[in-house]
Short mmCIF file of C-alpha atoms and ligand atoms in Angstrom, two decimals:
data_model
loop_
_atom_site.label_atom_id
_atom_site.label_comp_id
_atom_site.label_asym_id
_atom_site.label_seq_id
_atom_site.Cartn_x
_atom_site.Cartn_y
_atom_site.Cartn_z
CA MET A 239 0.20 0.14 0.09
CA THR A 240 1.18 3.54 -0.76
CA THR A 241 0.64 5.96 1.90
CA PRO A 242 0.12 9.89 1.85
CA ALA A 243 3.70 10.23 2.91
CA GLY A 244 5.22 7.96 0.17
CA SER A 245 6.84 5.05 1.73
CA ALA A 246 4.68 1.71 2.75
CA PRO A 247 4.22 0.75 6.59
CA ALA A 248 5.57 -2.35 7.90
CA PRO A 249 3.12 -5.13 8.04
CA GLY A 250 1.17 -5.53 11.36
CA LYS A 251 2.02 -2.05 12.36
CA LYS A 252 -0.49 0.17 13.76
CA LEU A 253 -1.47 2.95 11.56
CA ASN A 254 -3.35 6.03 12.14
CA ARG A 255 -6.16 8.18 10.30
CA ILE A 256 -4.14 8.64 6.99
CA GLY A 257 -2.58 5.19 7.19
CA LEU A 258 0.79 5.79 8.67
CA GLU A 259 2.75 4.20 11.18
CA VAL A 260 4.55 6.41 13.99
CA LEU A 261 7.81 5.37 12.28
CA GLN A 262 6.93 7.52 9.60
CA TYR A 263 6.86 10.46 11.74
CA ARG A 264 10.38 10.12 13.06
CA GLY A 265 13.35 12.05 11.98
CA SER A 266 17.27 11.19 12.28
CA LYS A 267 18.79 9.80 15.48
CA THR A 268 19.30 12.74 17.88
CA THR A 269 22.94 14.28 18.37
CA LEU A 270 21.88 16.23 21.32
CA CYS A 271 23.05 15.09 24.82
CA ALA A 272 21.48 12.20 26.57
CA GLY A 273 18.51 13.44 28.82
CA CYS A 274 18.26 16.81 26.91
CA GLY A 275 14.70 18.21 27.65
CA HIS A 276 14.89 19.04 23.57
CA ASN A 277 14.75 15.55 22.65
CA ALA A 278 11.68 15.14 24.81
CA ILE A 279 9.73 17.74 23.01
CA SER A 280 10.88 16.08 19.85
CA GLU A 281 9.07 13.00 20.93
CA ARG A 282 6.04 14.85 21.89
CA ILE A 283 5.98 16.60 18.47
CA ILE A 284 6.02 13.00 16.47
CA GLU A 285 3.20 11.70 18.81
CA SER A 286 0.97 14.55 18.52
CA CYS A 287 1.38 14.74 14.59
CA TYR A 288 0.83 11.08 14.49
CA ASP A 289 -2.27 10.81 16.53
CA LEU A 290 -3.79 13.85 14.47
CA GLY A 291 -2.96 12.49 11.50
CA VAL A 292 -0.75 15.27 9.87
CA ASP A 293 0.55 14.51 6.45
CA PRO A 294 4.15 14.98 7.17
CA LYS A 295 4.81 16.14 3.60
CA ARG A 296 2.28 19.13 4.17
CA VAL A 297 4.68 20.36 7.13
CA LEU A 298 7.26 23.07 7.19
CA LYS A 299 9.71 22.96 10.08
CA LEU A 300 11.72 26.06 10.60
CA SER A 301 14.30 26.86 12.98
CA GLY A 302 17.02 29.40 13.87
CA ILE A 303 20.48 28.35 15.55
CA GLY A 304 21.12 26.35 18.83
CA CYS A 305 20.81 22.95 20.34
CA SER A 306 17.01 23.60 20.12
CA SER A 307 17.06 24.72 16.57
CA LYS A 308 18.89 21.49 15.51
CA SER A 309 15.44 19.40 16.96
CA PRO A 310 13.75 19.64 13.50
CA ALA A 311 16.37 17.17 12.06
CA TYR A 312 14.89 14.56 14.58
CA PHE A 313 11.35 14.61 13.90
CA LEU A 314 9.10 14.30 10.70
CA SER A 315 12.03 13.56 8.30
CA GLN A 316 9.51 13.70 5.31
CA ALA A 317 8.57 17.32 5.92
CA HIS A 318 10.29 20.19 4.31
CA GLY A 319 12.86 21.78 6.64
CA PHE A 320 14.81 24.97 6.66
CA ASN A 321 17.19 25.82 9.22
CA SER A 322 17.61 29.66 9.06
CA VAL A 323 20.05 32.18 10.89
CA HIS A 324 20.14 32.71 14.41
CA GLY A 325 16.99 34.54 15.47
CA ARG A 326 15.51 35.11 12.27
CA MET A 327 13.56 32.28 11.62
CA PRO A 328 10.02 34.11 12.17
CA SER A 329 10.94 36.26 8.82
CA VAL A 330 11.60 33.03 6.89
CA ALA A 331 8.45 31.63 8.33
CA THR A 332 6.27 34.71 7.11
CA GLY A 333 7.84 34.40 3.71
CA ALA A 334 7.33 30.69 3.48
CA LEU A 335 3.47 30.73 4.64
CA LEU A 336 2.79 33.80 2.52
CA ALA A 337 4.07 31.84 -0.61
CA ASN A 338 2.02 28.67 0.39
CA ARG A 339 -0.37 29.04 3.44
CA THR A 340 -1.79 25.60 2.87
CA MET A 341 1.31 24.29 4.56
CA ALA A 342 1.26 23.38 8.62
CA ALA A 343 4.07 25.16 9.95
CA ILE A 344 6.12 24.23 12.93
CA GLY A 345 8.85 26.73 14.21
CA ILE A 346 11.77 25.50 16.82
CA SER A 347 13.63 28.26 18.64
CA GLY A 348 15.72 28.67 21.88
CA ASP A 349 15.31 31.09 24.61
CA GLY A 350 18.26 32.97 23.41
CA ASP A 351 17.32 32.50 19.75
CA THR A 352 14.07 34.09 20.50
CA GLY A 353 14.75 36.31 23.58
CA ALA A 354 18.39 37.57 22.53
CA ILE A 355 19.43 37.93 18.79
CA GLY A 356 15.67 37.04 17.68
CA VAL A 357 13.71 39.49 20.03
CA GLY A 358 12.87 41.98 17.10
CA GLN A 359 11.59 39.29 15.07
CA PHE A 360 10.01 37.49 17.54
CA VAL A 361 8.01 40.84 18.79
CA HIS A 362 6.46 41.37 15.12
CA LEU A 363 5.79 37.82 14.80
CA MET A 364 3.49 37.88 17.75
CA ARG A 365 1.75 40.93 16.46
CA ARG A 366 0.79 39.64 13.33
CA ASN A 367 -0.85 36.09 14.28
CA LEU A 368 0.87 34.30 11.41
CA PRO A 369 -0.60 30.47 11.05
CA LEU A 370 2.47 28.89 12.81
CA VAL A 371 3.17 26.62 15.75
CA TYR A 372 6.07 28.37 17.57
CA ILE A 373 7.93 26.73 20.00
CA ILE A 374 10.87 28.00 22.53
CA GLU A 375 12.81 25.14 23.90
CA ASP A 376 13.40 27.12 27.12
CA ASN A 377 16.61 26.23 29.06
CA GLY A 378 17.64 29.56 30.30
CA CYS A 379 21.03 29.14 28.69
CA TYR A 380 22.84 29.16 25.63
CA GLY A 381 23.22 25.46 25.42
CA LEU A 382 25.02 25.35 22.02
CA THR A 383 27.98 27.77 23.23
CA LYS A 384 28.50 26.07 26.42
CA GLY A 385 25.70 27.60 29.05
CA GLN A 386 26.00 31.37 29.10
CA PHE A 387 22.60 32.88 30.66
CA SER A 388 20.25 33.80 28.21
CA PRO A 389 17.48 36.52 28.47
CA THR A 390 14.97 34.00 30.16
CA ALA A 391 17.37 33.31 33.16
CA ASP A 392 16.02 34.30 36.49
CA VAL A 393 17.68 36.91 38.55
CA GLY A 394 19.59 34.93 41.29
CA SER A 395 20.30 31.93 39.43
CA THR A 396 23.71 30.62 38.97
CA LEU A 397 25.89 29.23 36.37
CA LYS A 398 27.53 25.65 36.87
CA ASN A 399 30.93 27.96 37.94
CA GLY A 400 28.74 29.87 40.47
CA VAL A 401 28.27 33.11 38.57
CA VAL A 402 25.10 34.68 39.68
CA ASN A 403 22.85 36.36 37.22
CA ASP A 404 21.69 39.94 38.01
CA LEU A 405 19.48 40.93 35.11
CA PRO A 406 15.84 40.51 35.24
CA PRO A 407 14.42 37.72 32.72
CA ILE A 408 11.99 38.14 29.86
CA ASP A 409 8.84 36.32 30.18
CA THR A 410 8.00 35.32 26.60
CA CYS A 411 4.50 34.14 27.45
CA VAL A 412 3.74 37.66 28.83
CA MET A 413 5.44 39.13 25.87
CA ALA A 414 3.28 37.14 23.24
CA ILE A 415 0.04 37.87 25.18
CA GLU A 416 0.55 41.65 25.34
CA LEU A 417 1.46 41.88 21.77
CA GLY A 418 -1.33 39.72 20.04
CA ALA A 419 -0.41 36.12 19.96
CA THR A 420 -3.53 33.92 19.69
CA PHE A 421 -2.62 30.86 21.71
CA VAL A 422 0.01 30.88 24.24
CA ALA A 423 0.83 28.19 26.35
CA ARG A 424 3.99 27.05 28.90
CA SER A 425 4.80 23.54 29.81
CA PHE A 426 7.59 21.39 30.62
CA SER A 427 9.51 18.66 28.72
CA GLY A 428 8.89 16.50 31.36
CA ASP A 429 5.20 16.67 31.56
CA LYS A 430 4.28 14.37 28.70
CA LYS A 431 0.52 14.24 29.08
CA GLN A 432 0.26 18.35 29.38
CA LEU A 433 2.64 18.91 26.50
CA THR A 434 0.98 16.39 24.35
CA ALA A 435 -2.23 18.09 24.86
CA LEU A 436 -0.92 21.52 24.12
CA LEU A 437 0.72 20.55 21.17
CA LYS A 438 -2.28 19.15 19.56
CA GLY A 439 -4.12 22.20 20.33
CA ALA A 440 -1.48 24.36 18.99
CA LEU A 441 -1.25 22.11 15.73
CA SER A 442 -5.11 22.65 15.23
CA HIS A 443 -5.14 26.56 16.04
CA LYS A 444 -5.40 29.00 13.23
CA GLY A 445 -2.97 31.62 14.00
CA THR A 446 0.35 32.10 16.20
CA ALA A 447 0.16 29.32 18.70
CA MET A 448 3.41 30.36 21.25
CA LEU A 449 4.53 27.34 23.22
CA ASP A 450 7.34 28.24 26.01
CA VAL A 451 8.51 24.75 26.86
CA LEU A 452 10.84 24.57 29.98
CA SER A 453 13.44 22.13 28.68
CA PRO A 454 16.49 21.48 30.99
CA CYS A 455 19.98 21.38 29.73
CA VAL A 456 21.55 18.45 31.34
CA THR A 457 24.93 19.62 30.56
CA PHE A 458 25.21 23.01 31.70
CA ASN A 459 22.07 24.08 33.55
CA ASP A 460 20.67 21.46 35.50
CA HIS A 461 22.51 21.91 38.75
CA GLU A 462 21.21 23.55 42.39
CA GLY A 463 21.07 27.33 41.83
CA SER A 464 19.50 26.96 38.31
CA THR A 465 15.67 27.74 38.01
CA LYS A 466 15.43 25.94 34.78
CA SER A 467 16.57 22.50 36.33
CA TYR A 468 14.59 19.17 36.13
CA SER A 469 14.14 19.28 40.04
CA TYR A 470 13.43 22.98 40.26
CA VAL A 471 10.89 22.85 37.51
CA LYS A 472 9.15 19.64 38.85
CA ASP A 473 8.82 21.37 42.37
CA HIS A 474 7.65 24.70 40.97
CA GLU A 475 5.22 23.97 38.22
CA GLU A 476 2.03 25.55 38.85
CA PRO A 477 -0.80 24.22 36.55
CA VAL A 478 -3.46 26.68 35.72
CA ALA A 479 -5.82 23.87 34.72
CA ASP A 480 -5.67 20.31 33.77
CA VAL A 481 -5.69 20.31 29.90
CA SER A 482 -7.09 17.83 27.27
CA PHE A 483 -7.72 17.89 23.61
CA VAL A 484 -10.48 16.30 21.55
CA PRO A 485 -9.82 16.76 17.87
CA TYR A 486 -12.67 17.56 15.40
CA PHE A 487 -12.77 14.03 13.92
CA GLU A 488 -13.65 12.39 17.28
CA ASP A 489 -16.93 13.08 18.00
CA ILE A 490 -17.22 12.25 21.64
CA ALA A 491 -19.53 13.66 24.47
CA ILE A 492 -17.19 15.84 26.50
CA GLU A 493 -18.13 15.57 30.30
CA GLN A 494 -18.68 18.96 31.38
CA GLU A 495 -20.07 19.19 34.86
CA GLU A 496 -20.96 22.92 35.83
CA GLY A 497 -17.98 24.34 37.59
CA THR A 498 -15.51 21.76 36.89
CA SER A 499 -14.68 22.01 33.24
CA ARG A 500 -14.22 24.67 30.47
CA THR A 501 -14.25 24.03 26.65
CA VAL A 502 -12.81 26.25 24.27
CA THR A 503 -13.76 25.38 20.85
CA LEU A 504 -10.97 26.05 17.97
CA HIS A 505 -11.69 27.06 14.28
CA ASP A 506 -11.26 23.53 12.87
CA GLY A 507 -14.07 22.53 15.69
CA SER A 508 -11.39 20.66 17.95
CA LYS A 509 -11.90 21.17 21.44
CA ILE A 510 -9.72 22.02 24.24
CA VAL A 511 -11.08 20.92 27.63
CA LEU A 512 -9.83 22.78 30.72
CA HIS A 513 -10.59 20.79 33.93
CA LYS A 514 -10.98 23.14 36.99
CA LEU A 515 -7.98 22.70 39.48
CA ASP A 516 -8.23 24.58 42.59
CA ARG A 517 -8.90 28.12 40.85
CA ASP A 518 -11.23 29.68 38.22
CA PHE A 519 -9.09 30.50 35.19
CA ASP A 520 -10.54 32.08 31.89
CA PRO A 521 -7.62 31.55 29.43
CA THR A 522 -9.71 33.95 27.06
CA SER A 523 -9.21 37.03 29.35
CA ARG A 524 -5.87 38.29 28.56
CA GLY A 525 -5.99 40.51 32.25
CA GLU A 526 -6.68 37.34 33.70
CA SER A 527 -3.79 35.37 32.01
CA LEU A 528 -1.46 38.41 32.80
CA ARG A 529 -2.36 38.46 36.52
CA VAL A 530 -1.69 34.77 37.07
CA LEU A 531 1.63 34.90 35.14
CA ARG A 532 2.74 38.05 37.34
CA GLU A 533 1.57 36.32 40.70
CA THR A 534 2.96 32.73 40.06
CA SER A 535 6.35 34.41 39.10
CA GLU A 536 6.40 36.76 41.88
CA ARG A 537 6.22 33.42 43.84
CA GLY A 538 9.31 32.03 42.00
CA GLU A 539 6.60 29.42 40.22
CA TYR A 540 5.96 28.56 36.82
CA ALA A 541 2.25 28.88 35.74
CA THR A 542 1.76 26.02 33.00
CA GLY A 543 -0.93 25.06 30.61
CA LEU A 544 -3.14 27.03 28.35
CA LEU A 545 -2.71 30.68 29.41
CA TYR A 546 -4.28 32.39 26.72
CA VAL A 547 -6.40 31.85 23.75
CA ASP A 548 -8.46 33.74 21.19
CA PRO A 549 -9.82 31.38 18.51
CA ALA A 550 -11.64 34.05 16.58
CA LYS A 551 -9.08 36.65 15.53
CA LYS A 552 -8.18 36.44 11.87
CA ASP A 553 -4.81 35.10 11.15
CA PHE A 554 -2.23 37.00 8.98
CA CYS A 555 -2.87 35.44 5.42
CA SER A 556 -6.44 35.90 5.92
CA MET A 557 -5.82 39.57 6.92
CA LEU A 558 -3.90 40.04 3.74
CA ASN A 559 -6.65 38.81 1.60
CA LEU A 560 -4.54 36.40 -0.39
CA VAL A 561 -6.09 34.52 -3.34
CA ASP A 562 -7.23 31.00 -2.51
CA GLU A 563 -4.29 29.57 -4.93
CA PRO A 564 -1.01 29.44 -3.07
CA LEU A 565 1.19 32.35 -4.51
CA ALA A 566 3.79 29.61 -4.97
CA PHE A 567 1.92 27.95 -7.43
CA LEU A 568 0.82 30.89 -9.52
CA PRO A 569 2.68 31.58 -13.00
CA PRO A 570 4.44 34.74 -13.47
CA ALA A 571 1.99 35.77 -15.78
CA VAL A 572 -0.16 36.29 -12.76
CA THR A 573 2.08 37.44 -10.15
CA ARG A 574 4.31 39.96 -12.16
CA PRO A 575 1.73 42.49 -13.76
CA PRO A 576 3.01 43.59 -17.28
CA ALA A 577 4.60 47.06 -17.75
CA SER A 578 1.37 48.70 -18.72
CA VAL A 579 -0.21 48.39 -15.31
CA LEU A 580 2.94 49.93 -13.77
CA ASP A 581 2.57 52.84 -16.42
CA GLU A 582 -1.26 52.86 -15.55
CA LEU A 583 -0.20 53.64 -11.70
CA MET A 584 2.33 55.83 -12.43
CA ASP A 585 0.07 58.14 -14.68
CA LYS A 586 -2.61 58.26 -11.51
CA GLN A 587 0.30 59.64 -9.49
CA ARG A 588 0.96 62.36 -11.90
C1 TPP B 1055 24.87 35.63 14.10
C2 TPP B 1055 25.20 34.43 15.25
N1 TPP B 1055 25.31 34.89 16.54
C3 TPP B 1055 25.92 34.40 17.45
C4 TPP B 1055 26.08 32.92 17.08
C5 TPP B 1055 26.36 32.01 18.26
N2 TPP B 1055 25.54 31.18 18.98
C6 TPP B 1055 24.89 29.95 18.21
S1 TPP B 1055 23.69 29.36 19.23
C7 TPP B 1055 23.55 30.46 20.22
C8 TPP B 1055 22.80 30.59 21.54
C9 TPP B 1055 21.74 29.44 21.36
O1 TPP B 1055 21.15 29.79 22.71
P1 TPP B 1055 19.31 29.14 22.38
O2 TPP B 1055 18.66 29.61 21.37
O3 TPP B 1055 19.00 29.29 23.77
O4 TPP B 1055 19.75 27.39 22.18
P2 TPP B 1055 20.04 26.52 23.16
O5 TPP B 1055 21.40 25.96 22.40
O6 TPP B 1055 20.00 26.38 24.40
O7 TPP B 1055 19.02 25.39 22.84
C10 TPP B 1055 24.63 31.46 19.91
C11 TPP B 1055 24.76 32.71 20.98
C12 TPP B 1055 25.50 32.31 15.80
N3 TPP B 1055 25.68 31.14 15.60
N4 TPP B 1055 25.04 33.50 15.01
S1 SF4 B 1056 24.14 21.51 25.52
FE1 SF4 B 1056 22.50 21.54 26.80
S2 SF4 B 1056 20.80 22.07 25.42
FE2 SF4 B 1056 22.57 21.36 24.05
S3 SF4 B 1056 22.12 19.29 23.70
FE3 SF4 B 1056 23.48 19.38 25.39
S4 SF4 B 1056 21.91 19.41 27.27
FE4 SF4 B 1056 20.47 19.84 25.49
MG1 MG B 1057 18.72 27.78 25.42
#
């Protein structure tokens, strides 16, 4: 049997809704350190795309530079990939999606790639609501260049050699919410269930889905004194709600007892179900989301889960009124108006 992804599945293997086995969602063998949080995130991306039946050949994988930005090589080997310049993935993603908005795009960045050299590009990406899943693999350091502090490192956290960070951190979730991203979440590479649900929600969202995933660097930032280590994040994770995801193709009734669950319906009909923990939390209220982020940060905790969502706002491609046919497939005769059209325009200016 030939599959949408091209290669035939091994006999007897479990297939997903588009006839692919999980192996067909894998990438090359990782070259990152054993135990690096980034590897766990790649695994969750593989699982989420397999479960949703995403066609890997219809996916664009984009990244900048860093250990995190190497990750796209380790999932979805049949997807299209572009490893760009440090901090410049957002502009490459914007160009690629404007040329062909029928592709599903996953961008992988690092806290350095996003918060330092790429912060200008990040800011404008969040304002535009480009239909892209943007994942920050956040370890609070520049892993690839041997562990210097990044802009997400907390005040008072230390390097392995004892040097203390004196600068206040950038909170990428606060920035994304303030600037207009329409799906903002924080998770932990070690929280399999929460991260998978959030990734599935992000993949089904039409607009910018920004996920800041705390992802410990076992080689340079996993010691006592780091607030991005496995043990610190495990002890200070404060979920805002227990999150689960129901895709549009699974027509199952959702248990929704008054006061215990809240459902957010995404553009494609998929549902994100937020089960109440010990607090009321409304992820559609920007003010409420920012308040929870500020309060948890003041306590030295990380609010995790779906922090903000607005499924109704138009995405960037729709705002630009692009024609239905992807620009990449239009012939030059259509995309390049003849000289007479330019002359006519110039005449109007005179
Ligand atoms: C223009 C440019 N400046 C600096 C570098 C050096 N450099 C490579 S990766 C990196 C930081 C990576 O940190 P982060 O984005 O957090 O990724 P991580 O390795 O931690 O996953 C830096 C400064 C570079 N490659 N290009
Ligand atoms: S140096 Fe750190 S971030 Fe890079 S692969 Fe190793 S553990 Fe991961
Ligand atoms: Mg980093």
